[in-house]
Coordinates of N, CA and C and ligand atoms in Angstrom, one line a residue:
X25 N -18.5 28.5 39.4 CA -20.4 28.0 38.1 C -20.5 27.1 38.0
X26 N -19.6 25.7 38.8 CA -19.4 24.1 38.6 C -21.4 23.9 39.6
X27 N -21.0 24.0 40.8 CA -21.9 23.8 41.5 C -22.7 24.5 41.1
X28 N -23.1 25.8 40.6 CA -24.8 26.6 40.9 C -25.1 26.1 39.8
X29 N -24.9 25.7 38.1 CA -25.1 25.2 37.5 C -25.3 22.9 37.1
X30 N -25.2 23.0 38.4 CA -25.1 21.4 38.4 C -26.6 20.9 38.0
X31 N -26.8 20.4 37.8 CA -28.8 20.3 37.6 C -29.3 20.1 36.4
X32 N -28.9 21.8 35.7 CA -29.9 21.7 34.6 C -28.7 22.3 33.4
X33 N -29.7 21.5 33.0 CA -28.8 20.9 31.6 C -29.7 22.4 30.9
X34 N -30.0 23.1 30.7 CA -30.6 24.4 29.7 C -30.3 25.2 31.3
X35 N -29.7 26.1 30.1 CA -30.4 27.5 31.3 C -30.8 28.7 29.9
X36 N -32.1 28.9 30.2 CA -32.6 30.4 29.4 C -32.1 31.0 29.0
X37 N -31.3 31.5 28.0 CA -30.5 33.7 27.4 C -31.8 33.7 26.8
X38 N -32.3 34.7 28.3 CA -33.6 35.8 27.5 C -33.2 37.3 27.2
X39 N -33.9 38.0 26.9 CA -33.5 38.9 25.9 C -35.3 39.2 26.8
X40 N -35.6 41.5 27.4 CA -35.6 41.9 27.6 C -36.4 42.7 27.4
X41 N -37.2 42.8 25.8 CA -37.6 44.6 25.2 C -38.2 45.4 26.4
X42 N -39.3 44.2 27.4 CA -40.0 45.6 28.0 C -40.4 45.2 29.4
X43 N -39.9 46.3 30.4 CA -39.8 45.6 31.8 C -40.8 44.5 32.3
X44 N -42.1 44.5 32.1 CA -43.4 44.3 32.3 C -43.6 42.9 32.1
X45 N -42.6 42.9 30.7 CA -42.6 40.7 31.1 C -41.7 40.4 31.2
X46 N -40.6 40.9 32.0 CA -39.1 40.2 32.8 C -40.3 39.2 34.0
X47 N -41.4 39.9 34.7 CA -42.0 38.5 36.2 C -42.1 37.4 35.7
X48 N -43.1 38.1 35.3 CA -43.9 37.1 34.2 C -43.0 36.2 33.7
X49 N -42.4 36.4 32.5 CA -41.9 35.8 31.5 C -40.8 34.8 32.8
X50 N -39.9 34.8 33.4 CA -39.1 33.8 34.8 C -40.3 33.4 35.9
X51 N -41.1 33.5 36.5 CA -41.9 32.7 36.6 C -42.5 31.5 35.4
X52 N -42.4 32.0 34.3 CA -42.8 30.4 33.8 C -41.6 30.0 33.0
X53 N -41.2 30.1 33.7 CA -39.7 29.3 33.3 C -39.1 28.8 34.5
X54 N -39.1 29.4 35.3 CA -39.4 29.0 36.8 C -40.5 27.7 36.3
X55 N -42.1 27.9 37.1 CA -43.1 27.1 36.2 C -43.1 25.5 35.1
X56 N -42.2 25.8 35.2 CA -41.2 24.3 33.2 C -40.8 24.2 34.3
X57 N -39.7 24.5 34.8 CA -38.1 23.6 36.1 C -37.5 24.0 34.7
X58 N -36.8 25.2 35.1 CA -35.5 26.0 34.5 C -35.4 27.5 35.2
X59 N -34.4 26.8 36.0 CA -34.7 28.3 37.9 C -33.5 28.5 37.2
X60 N -32.6 28.3 36.7 CA -31.3 29.4 36.7 C -31.0 30.3 35.4
X61 N -31.5 31.7 35.3 CA -31.4 32.1 33.9 C -30.5 32.8 34.0
X62 N -30.4 33.6 32.6 CA -29.1 34.0 32.3 C -29.9 35.7 31.1
X63 N -29.8 36.0 32.3 CA -30.7 37.9 30.9 C -29.6 38.8 30.7
X64 N -29.2 38.6 29.0 CA -29.2 38.9 28.5 C -28.9 41.0 29.0
X65 N -27.4 41.8 29.0 CA -27.9 43.4 29.0 C -27.7 43.9 27.7
X66 N -28.4 43.7 26.7 CA -28.4 43.8 25.6 C -29.6 44.6 25.2
X67 N -30.1 45.2 26.2 CA -31.7 46.2 26.7 C -31.8 47.3 27.0
X68 N -32.1 48.3 26.7 CA -32.9 49.6 28.1 C -33.8 48.8 28.8
X69 N -33.8 47.4 28.9 CA -35.7 47.6 29.8 C -34.4 46.2 30.4
X70 N -33.5 45.8 30.2 CA -32.7 44.3 30.7 C -32.4 45.6 33.0
X71 N -32.0 46.5 32.7 CA -31.5 46.2 34.4 C -32.4 46.8 35.4
X72 N -33.2 47.1 34.7 CA -34.8 46.9 35.9 C -35.6 45.8 35.8
X73 N -35.7 45.1 34.6 CA -36.2 43.3 34.4 C -35.5 42.8 35.3
X74 N -34.1 42.9 35.3 CA -33.2 42.0 36.8 C -34.1 42.4 37.8
X75 N -34.1 43.8 37.9 CA -33.8 44.1 39.0 C -35.6 44.1 39.8
X76 N -36.5 43.5 39.3 CA -37.4 43.1 39.2 C -37.9 41.4 39.5
X77 N -37.1 40.8 38.3 CA -36.6 39.6 39.1 C -36.0 39.2 40.4
X78 N -35.3 39.3 40.8 CA -33.8 39.0 41.9 C -35.4 39.1 42.7
X79 N -35.5 40.7 43.1 CA -36.7 40.8 44.3 C -38.0 39.9 43.9
X80 N -38.9 40.0 42.6 CA -40.3 39.2 42.6 C -40.3 37.7 42.5
X81 N -39.4 36.9 42.0 CA -39.4 35.9 42.1 C -38.6 35.0 42.7
X82 N -39.6 34.2 43.4 CA -38.2 33.7 44.3 C -37.8 32.0 43.6
X83 N -37.4 31.6 43.8 CA -36.1 30.5 43.6 C -35.3 30.6 42.3
X84 N -35.7 32.3 41.6 CA -34.9 32.1 40.3 C -33.2 32.5 40.4
X85 N -32.4 31.6 40.6 CA -31.6 32.2 40.5 C -30.5 32.4 38.7
X86 N -30.6 34.1 38.9 CA -30.9 35.1 37.9 C -28.7 35.6 38.1
X87 N -28.1 35.5 36.7 CA -27.4 36.4 36.2 C -27.4 36.9 35.1
X88 N -26.6 37.5 35.0 CA -26.7 38.6 34.1 C -26.0 37.9 32.6
X89 N -25.7 38.1 30.8 CA -25.7 38.0 30.2 C -24.6 38.5 29.4
X90 N -24.3 38.2 28.4 CA -23.9 39.9 27.2 C -23.1 40.7 28.6
X91 N -22.2 40.3 28.6 CA -21.1 40.7 29.9 C -20.2 40.8 29.6
X92 N -19.3 42.4 29.2 CA -18.4 42.7 28.1 C -17.3 44.0 28.9
X93 N -18.2 45.0 29.9 CA -17.1 45.2 30.1 C -17.3 45.7 31.8
X94 N -15.6 45.4 32.3 CA -15.9 46.0 34.1 C -17.1 46.3 34.2
X95 N -17.5 47.5 33.8 CA -18.6 48.6 34.5 C -20.8 47.5 34.6
X96 N -20.3 46.6 33.2 CA -22.1 45.3 33.2 C -20.7 44.1 34.6
X97 N -20.3 44.6 35.3 CA -19.4 42.9 35.7 C -20.5 44.1 37.9
X98 N -19.7 45.6 37.8 CA -20.3 46.3 39.1 C -21.5 45.7 38.5
X99 N -22.4 46.7 37.5 CA -24.3 46.7 37.8 C -24.3 45.0 38.4
X100 N -24.4 43.4 37.5 CA -24.4 42.5 37.8 C -24.2 42.5 39.2
X101 N -23.4 42.8 39.8 CA -23.4 42.8 41.4 C -24.1 43.4 42.1
X102 N -24.2 44.7 41.8 CA -25.0 45.6 42.5 C -26.2 44.9 41.9
X103 N -27.1 44.1 41.1 CA -28.6 44.1 41.1 C -28.7 43.0 41.8
X104 N -27.2 42.1 41.8 CA -27.8 41.5 43.4 C -27.3 39.9 42.0
X105 N -26.9 39.7 40.6 CA -27.4 38.4 40.3 C -26.3 37.7 41.3
X106 N -26.5 36.3 41.1 CA -25.6 35.2 41.6 C -24.5 34.7 40.2
X107 N -24.4 35.0 39.2 CA -23.4 34.5 38.2 C -23.7 36.1 36.5
X108 N -22.1 35.8 36.1 CA -22.1 35.9 34.9 C -21.6 35.7 33.7
X109 N -22.2 36.3 33.0 CA -22.0 35.2 31.6 C -21.3 35.7 29.9
X110 N -20.1 35.0 29.7 CA -20.0 37.5 28.6 C -20.0 36.0 27.3
X111 N -20.2 36.9 26.3 CA -19.9 36.0 24.7 C -18.1 35.8 24.5
X112 N -17.5 36.3 25.0 CA -15.5 36.7 24.7 C -14.9 36.6 26.2
X113 N -13.8 37.0 25.7 CA -13.3 37.4 27.6 C -11.6 37.8 27.1
X114 N -12.1 39.2 26.8 CA -10.7 40.1 27.5 C -9.8 40.1 28.4
X115 N -9.0 40.5 28.5 CA -7.8 40.3 29.4 C -8.6 41.6 30.9
X116 N -8.9 42.5 30.1 CA -9.2 43.0 31.4 C -10.9 43.3 32.0
X117 N -11.7 42.3 30.8 CA -12.2 42.0 31.6 C -12.6 40.2 32.5
X118 N -11.5 40.1 32.5 CA -10.9 38.2 33.0 C -10.7 39.1 34.9
X119 N -9.1 40.1 33.8 CA -8.6 40.8 35.7 C -10.2 41.4 36.4
X120 N -11.4 42.1 35.4 CA -12.0 42.5 36.3 C -13.2 41.5 37.5
X121 N -13.2 40.7 36.0 CA -14.0 39.2 36.9 C -13.4 38.7 38.4
X122 N -12.1 38.6 38.5 CA -10.9 38.2 39.4 C -11.8 39.1 40.5
X123 N -11.2 39.9 40.2 CA -12.1 41.0 41.6 C -13.1 40.4 41.8
X124 N -13.4 40.1 41.4 CA -16.1 40.1 41.9 C -16.0 39.5 42.9
X125 N -17.4 39.6 43.4 CA -17.8 38.6 44.2 C -18.5 37.1 43.7
X126 N -18.1 37.8 42.6 CA -19.2 37.1 41.6 C -19.0 36.3 40.9
X127 N -19.3 34.8 39.8 CA -18.4 34.3 39.1 C -18.9 34.1 37.8
X128 N -17.9 34.4 36.4 CA -17.9 35.2 35.4 C -18.0 33.6 34.5
X129 N -19.1 32.8 33.9 CA -18.7 32.0 32.6 C -17.7 33.1 31.5
X130 N -16.8 32.6 30.7 CA -16.0 33.8 29.8 C -16.9 32.8 28.8
X131 N -17.1 34.1 27.0 CA -17.5 32.5 26.2 C -15.9 33.0 25.5
X132 N -15.6 31.7 25.4 CA -14.6 31.2 24.1 C -14.9 30.2 22.7
X133 N -14.1 31.0 22.0 CA -14.3 29.4 20.4 C -13.1 29.3 20.3
X134 N -12.0 28.8 20.9 CA -10.9 28.3 20.7 C -10.0 28.0 21.9
X135 N -9.2 26.9 21.1 CA -7.9 26.2 22.3 C -7.5 27.7 23.3
X136 N -7.1 29.1 22.1 CA -6.3 29.7 23.0 C -6.8 30.6 23.7
X137 N -8.1 30.5 23.7 CA -8.9 31.7 24.3 C -9.5 30.9 25.2
X138 N -9.2 29.4 25.5 CA -10.0 28.6 26.5 C -8.8 28.9 27.6
X139 N -7.1 28.7 27.1 CA -6.1 29.0 27.3 C -6.2 29.7 28.0
X140 N -6.6 31.7 27.3 CA -5.9 32.3 28.1 C -7.0 32.8 29.6
X141 N -8.4 32.0 29.4 CA -8.9 32.1 30.3 C -8.4 31.6 32.0
X142 N -7.9 30.3 31.4 CA -7.6 29.1 32.3 C -6.3 30.2 33.3
X143 N -4.9 30.9 32.3 CA -4.1 31.8 33.4 C -5.0 32.4 34.4
X144 N -6.2 32.1 34.0 CA -7.7 33.9 35.0 C -7.9 32.6 36.1
X145 N -7.9 31.4 36.4 CA -8.4 30.2 37.2 C -10.1 29.9 36.6
X146 N -10.0 30.1 34.8 CA -11.8 29.5 35.0 C -11.4 27.9 34.1
X147 N -11.7 27.1 34.9 CA -12.7 26.1 33.9 C -13.8 25.7 33.6
X148 N -15.0 26.1 33.4 CA -16.0 26.3 33.3 C -15.9 27.5 32.0
X149 N -16.3 27.0 30.9 CA -16.4 28.1 30.2 C -17.9 28.0 29.3
X150 N -18.5 29.2 28.9 CA -19.3 29.1 27.5 C -18.6 28.5 26.0
X151 N -19.2 28.6 25.7 CA -18.6 28.0 24.2 C -19.6 28.9 23.0
X152 N -19.0 29.7 22.1 CA -20.1 30.5 22.1 C -19.0 31.8 20.7
X153 N -20.0 31.8 18.9 CA -20.9 31.1 18.9 C -21.8 29.7 18.8
X154 N -22.2 28.5 19.4 CA -21.7 27.1 19.3 C -21.6 26.4 18.1
X155 N -22.5 26.6 17.6 CA -23.5 25.6 16.0 C -22.2 26.3 14.6
X156 N -22.2 28.1 15.0 CA -21.0 28.4 13.4 C -19.2 28.2 14.1
X157 N -18.8 28.0 15.5 CA -17.6 28.0 15.8 C -17.6 25.9 15.9
X158 N -18.5 25.0 15.5 CA -18.0 24.5 14.8 C -18.4 23.3 16.0
X159 N -19.6 22.8 16.8 CA -20.7 22.2 17.3 C -20.0 21.2 17.7
X160 N -20.3 20.1 18.3 CA -20.2 19.4 19.5 C -19.0 19.1 18.6
X161 N -18.7 18.5 17.3 CA -17.4 17.7 16.9 C -16.6 18.5 17.9
X162 N -16.4 19.9 17.9 CA -15.6 20.6 18.2 C -15.2 20.2 20.1
X163 N -16.0 20.3 20.6 CA -16.2 20.4 22.0 C -15.5 18.9 22.6
X164 N -15.8 18.1 21.2 CA -15.2 17.1 21.8 C -14.1 16.7 21.4
X165 N -13.3 17.5 20.2 CA -11.9 17.4 20.5 C -11.9 18.8 21.2
X166 N -12.0 19.4 22.3 CA -11.8 20.5 23.3 C -11.2 19.4 24.5
X167 N -12.0 18.2 24.2 CA -11.5 17.6 25.9 C -10.8 16.4 25.3
X168 N -10.3 16.6 24.7 CA -8.2 16.1 24.7 C -7.8 17.2 25.7
X169 N -6.7 17.5 25.5 CA -6.6 19.1 25.7 C -6.4 19.3 26.9
X170 N -8.0 19.3 27.6 CA -9.0 20.3 28.1 C -9.5 19.5 29.5
X171 N -9.4 17.9 30.0 CA -10.2 17.8 30.1 C -10.9 17.8 31.7
X172 N -10.1 19.2 32.3 CA -10.6 19.1 33.5 C -11.6 20.0 32.9
X173 N -11.9 21.1 31.6 CA -12.6 21.7 31.1 C -14.3 21.2 31.0
X174 N -15.2 22.5 31.3 CA -17.3 21.7 31.1 C -17.0 23.4 30.7
X175 N -17.6 23.0 30.1 CA -18.2 23.4 28.6 C -19.5 23.4 28.5
X176 N -20.4 25.2 28.0 CA -21.5 25.4 28.5 C -21.7 25.9 27.1
X177 N -22.3 24.9 25.8 CA -22.4 25.4 25.0 C -24.2 26.4 24.7
X178 N -23.7 28.0 23.9 CA -24.9 28.4 23.2 C -24.6 29.1 21.7
X179 N -25.8 29.1 21.2 CA -25.8 30.0 20.4 C -26.0 29.1 19.1
X180 N -27.8 28.6 18.4 CA -27.9 27.9 17.9 C -27.9 26.7 17.9
X181 N -28.5 26.3 19.7 CA -28.9 24.9 19.9 C -30.5 24.7 19.9
X182 N -30.7 24.5 19.5 CA -32.7 23.8 19.5 C -33.1 22.8 19.6
X183 N -34.3 22.4 20.3 CA -34.5 20.9 20.6 C -33.7 19.7 19.4
X184 N -34.2 19.7 18.0 CA -33.0 19.7 17.1 C -32.6 18.7 17.2
X185 N -31.1 20.0 17.6 CA -29.6 19.5 17.9 C -29.1 19.1 20.1
X186 N -29.8 19.5 20.8 CA -29.5 19.4 22.0 C -29.1 18.7 22.6
X187 N -29.1 17.0 22.1 CA -29.2 15.7 22.7 C -27.9 15.5 22.0
X188 N -27.4 16.2 21.3 CA -25.5 16.1 20.8 C -24.9 17.5 21.9
X189 N -25.3 17.9 22.0 CA -24.2 18.5 23.1 C -24.7 17.9 23.8
X190 N -25.9 17.7 24.8 CA -26.1 17.1 25.5 C -25.9 15.7 26.3
X191 N -25.6 15.1 25.5 CA -25.1 13.4 25.4 C -23.2 13.9 25.9
X192 N -22.6 14.6 25.7 CA -20.5 15.1 25.5 C -20.7 14.9 26.9
X193 N -19.3 14.2 27.7 CA -19.5 14.6 28.9 C -18.9 15.7 29.9
X194 N -18.3 16.3 28.9 CA -17.1 18.3 29.4 C -18.5 19.5 28.9
X195 N -19.8 18.6 28.2 CA -20.8 19.5 28.5 C -22.5 19.5 29.7
X196 N -21.2 20.9 31.1 CA -22.3 21.8 31.7 C -23.8 21.3 31.6
X197 N -23.7 22.6 30.9 CA -25.5 22.5 30.5 C -25.6 23.2 29.5
X198 N -26.1 23.4 28.4 CA -26.4 24.0 27.0 C -27.4 25.5 27.8
X199 N -27.4 26.2 26.9 CA -27.6 28.0 26.7 C -28.4 28.2 25.8
X200 N -29.7 28.9 25.6 CA -30.2 28.8 24.6 C -31.5 30.1 24.6
X201 N -32.2 30.7 23.6 CA -33.0 31.7 23.8 C -34.6 30.8 23.3
X202 N -34.0 29.0 22.5 CA -35.7 28.4 22.4 C -36.1 28.6 23.4
X203 N -36.5 28.1 25.0 CA -36.7 28.7 25.7 C -38.0 29.3 25.5
X204 N -37.4 30.9 25.7 CA -38.5 32.1 25.1 C -37.7 33.1 23.8
X205 N -38.8 32.1 22.8 CA -38.8 32.5 21.9 C -39.5 34.6 22.4
X206 N -38.6 35.2 21.0 CA -39.5 36.6 20.9 C -40.7 36.9 20.6
X207 N -40.8 36.2 20.0 CA -42.3 36.8 19.6 C -43.6 36.0 19.9
X208 N -43.1 34.8 21.0 CA -43.9 34.4 22.8 C -43.4 35.2 23.7
X209 N -42.8 35.8 23.5 CA -42.6 37.1 24.3 C -43.5 38.3 24.1
X210 N -43.5 38.7 23.2 CA -43.6 39.5 22.7 C -45.3 39.2 22.8
X211 N -46.2 38.3 22.6 CA -47.4 37.7 22.5 C -47.6 37.7 23.9
X212 N -47.1 37.9 25.2 CA -47.1 37.8 26.4 C -47.6 36.0 26.9
X213 N -47.0 34.7 25.8 CA -47.8 33.8 25.7 C -47.2 32.9 27.1
X214 N -47.5 33.0 28.1 CA -46.8 32.8 29.0 C -46.7 31.0 29.7
X215 N -47.6 30.7 28.9 CA -48.2 29.5 29.0 C -47.3 28.2 27.8
X216 N -47.3 29.2 27.1 CA -46.2 28.7 25.8 C -44.8 27.7 26.5
X217 N -44.9 29.4 27.1 CA -43.3 28.9 27.3 C -42.9 28.9 28.3
X218 N -43.6 28.2 29.6 CA -43.7 27.4 30.1 C -43.4 25.6 29.6
X219 N -44.6 25.5 29.1 CA -44.5 24.4 27.9 C -43.2 24.2 27.9
X220 N -42.3 25.4 26.9 CA -41.2 25.3 26.1 C -39.7 24.6 27.6
X221 N -40.0 25.2 28.5 CA -39.0 25.6 30.0 C -39.5 23.8 30.4
X222 N -40.9 23.9 30.1 CA -40.8 21.9 30.7 C -40.2 21.5 29.9
X223 N -40.6 21.2 28.7 CA -40.0 19.9 27.5 C -38.4 19.8 27.7
X224 N -37.8 22.3 28.2 CA -36.5 21.6 27.9 C -35.5 20.9 29.0
X225 N -36.9 21.1 30.1 CA -36.4 20.7 31.9 C -37.0 18.9 32.4
X226 N -37.1 18.6 31.5 CA -36.8 17.2 31.0 C -36.2 16.0 30.2
X227 N -35.2 17.0 29.7 CA -34.2 16.5 28.7 C -33.4 15.2 29.3
X228 N -32.8 14.4 29.2 CA -32.1 13.2 29.4 C -30.4 13.8 29.4
X229 N -30.4 13.2 30.3 CA -28.5 13.1 29.7 C -27.6 12.1 29.0
Ligands
3PG18 C1 -26.5 34.0 23.3 O1 -25.7 34.8 23.8 O2 -27.2 35.0 22.5 C2 -27.1 33.0 23.0 O3 -26.1 32.8 22.0 C3 -28.1 33.0 22.2 O4 -28.3 32.0 21.2 P1 -29.7 31.7 20.4 O5 -30.0 32.5 20.1 O6 -28.7 31.4 18.7 O7 -29.5 30.4 22.2

């Protein structure tokens, strides 16, 4: 995960309600400089949307988000995704991910959850829901006992607070939907999404 995410400060968390939005949305984000895309498996259109992005958008590094079951790991592989993100982590999911050809960024929100994932070999984590679970202060605190771990906080992050996270040395990148807000996707305002992506891609560390 670390190699894949290196150099990408912001990972858009994408919700696809209509298949036809998938390719133009991915193209707008990439044109704005964000090429690692997390497409959540939480809508009926997600599967076909991912299939189309993988086939039709060169340069996109596509991963699945909201991966909660071993079946969704299999689906992610079948779709040709390059990574997977989960909101939390169960032993069943972690065991299935160990057998997978693609990497999982498991979700954690406590030291114990992190330790359980470490037992399966993970060193990189999604911290979710970031703002509600303690925010930047929590990530800073986790860096004491877990100095090798790297964290991708997600949940409640936007331009107003993103630098609190990106300035922490143990933060690898942040995830968020603020670069592809539902109302802009619904209105197919791709230029505005491209601009949001550009602003996000230029955030300094
Ligand atoms: C998610 O997986 O839903 C992310 O946490 C997105 O959170 P956000 O919509 O607050 O950016």
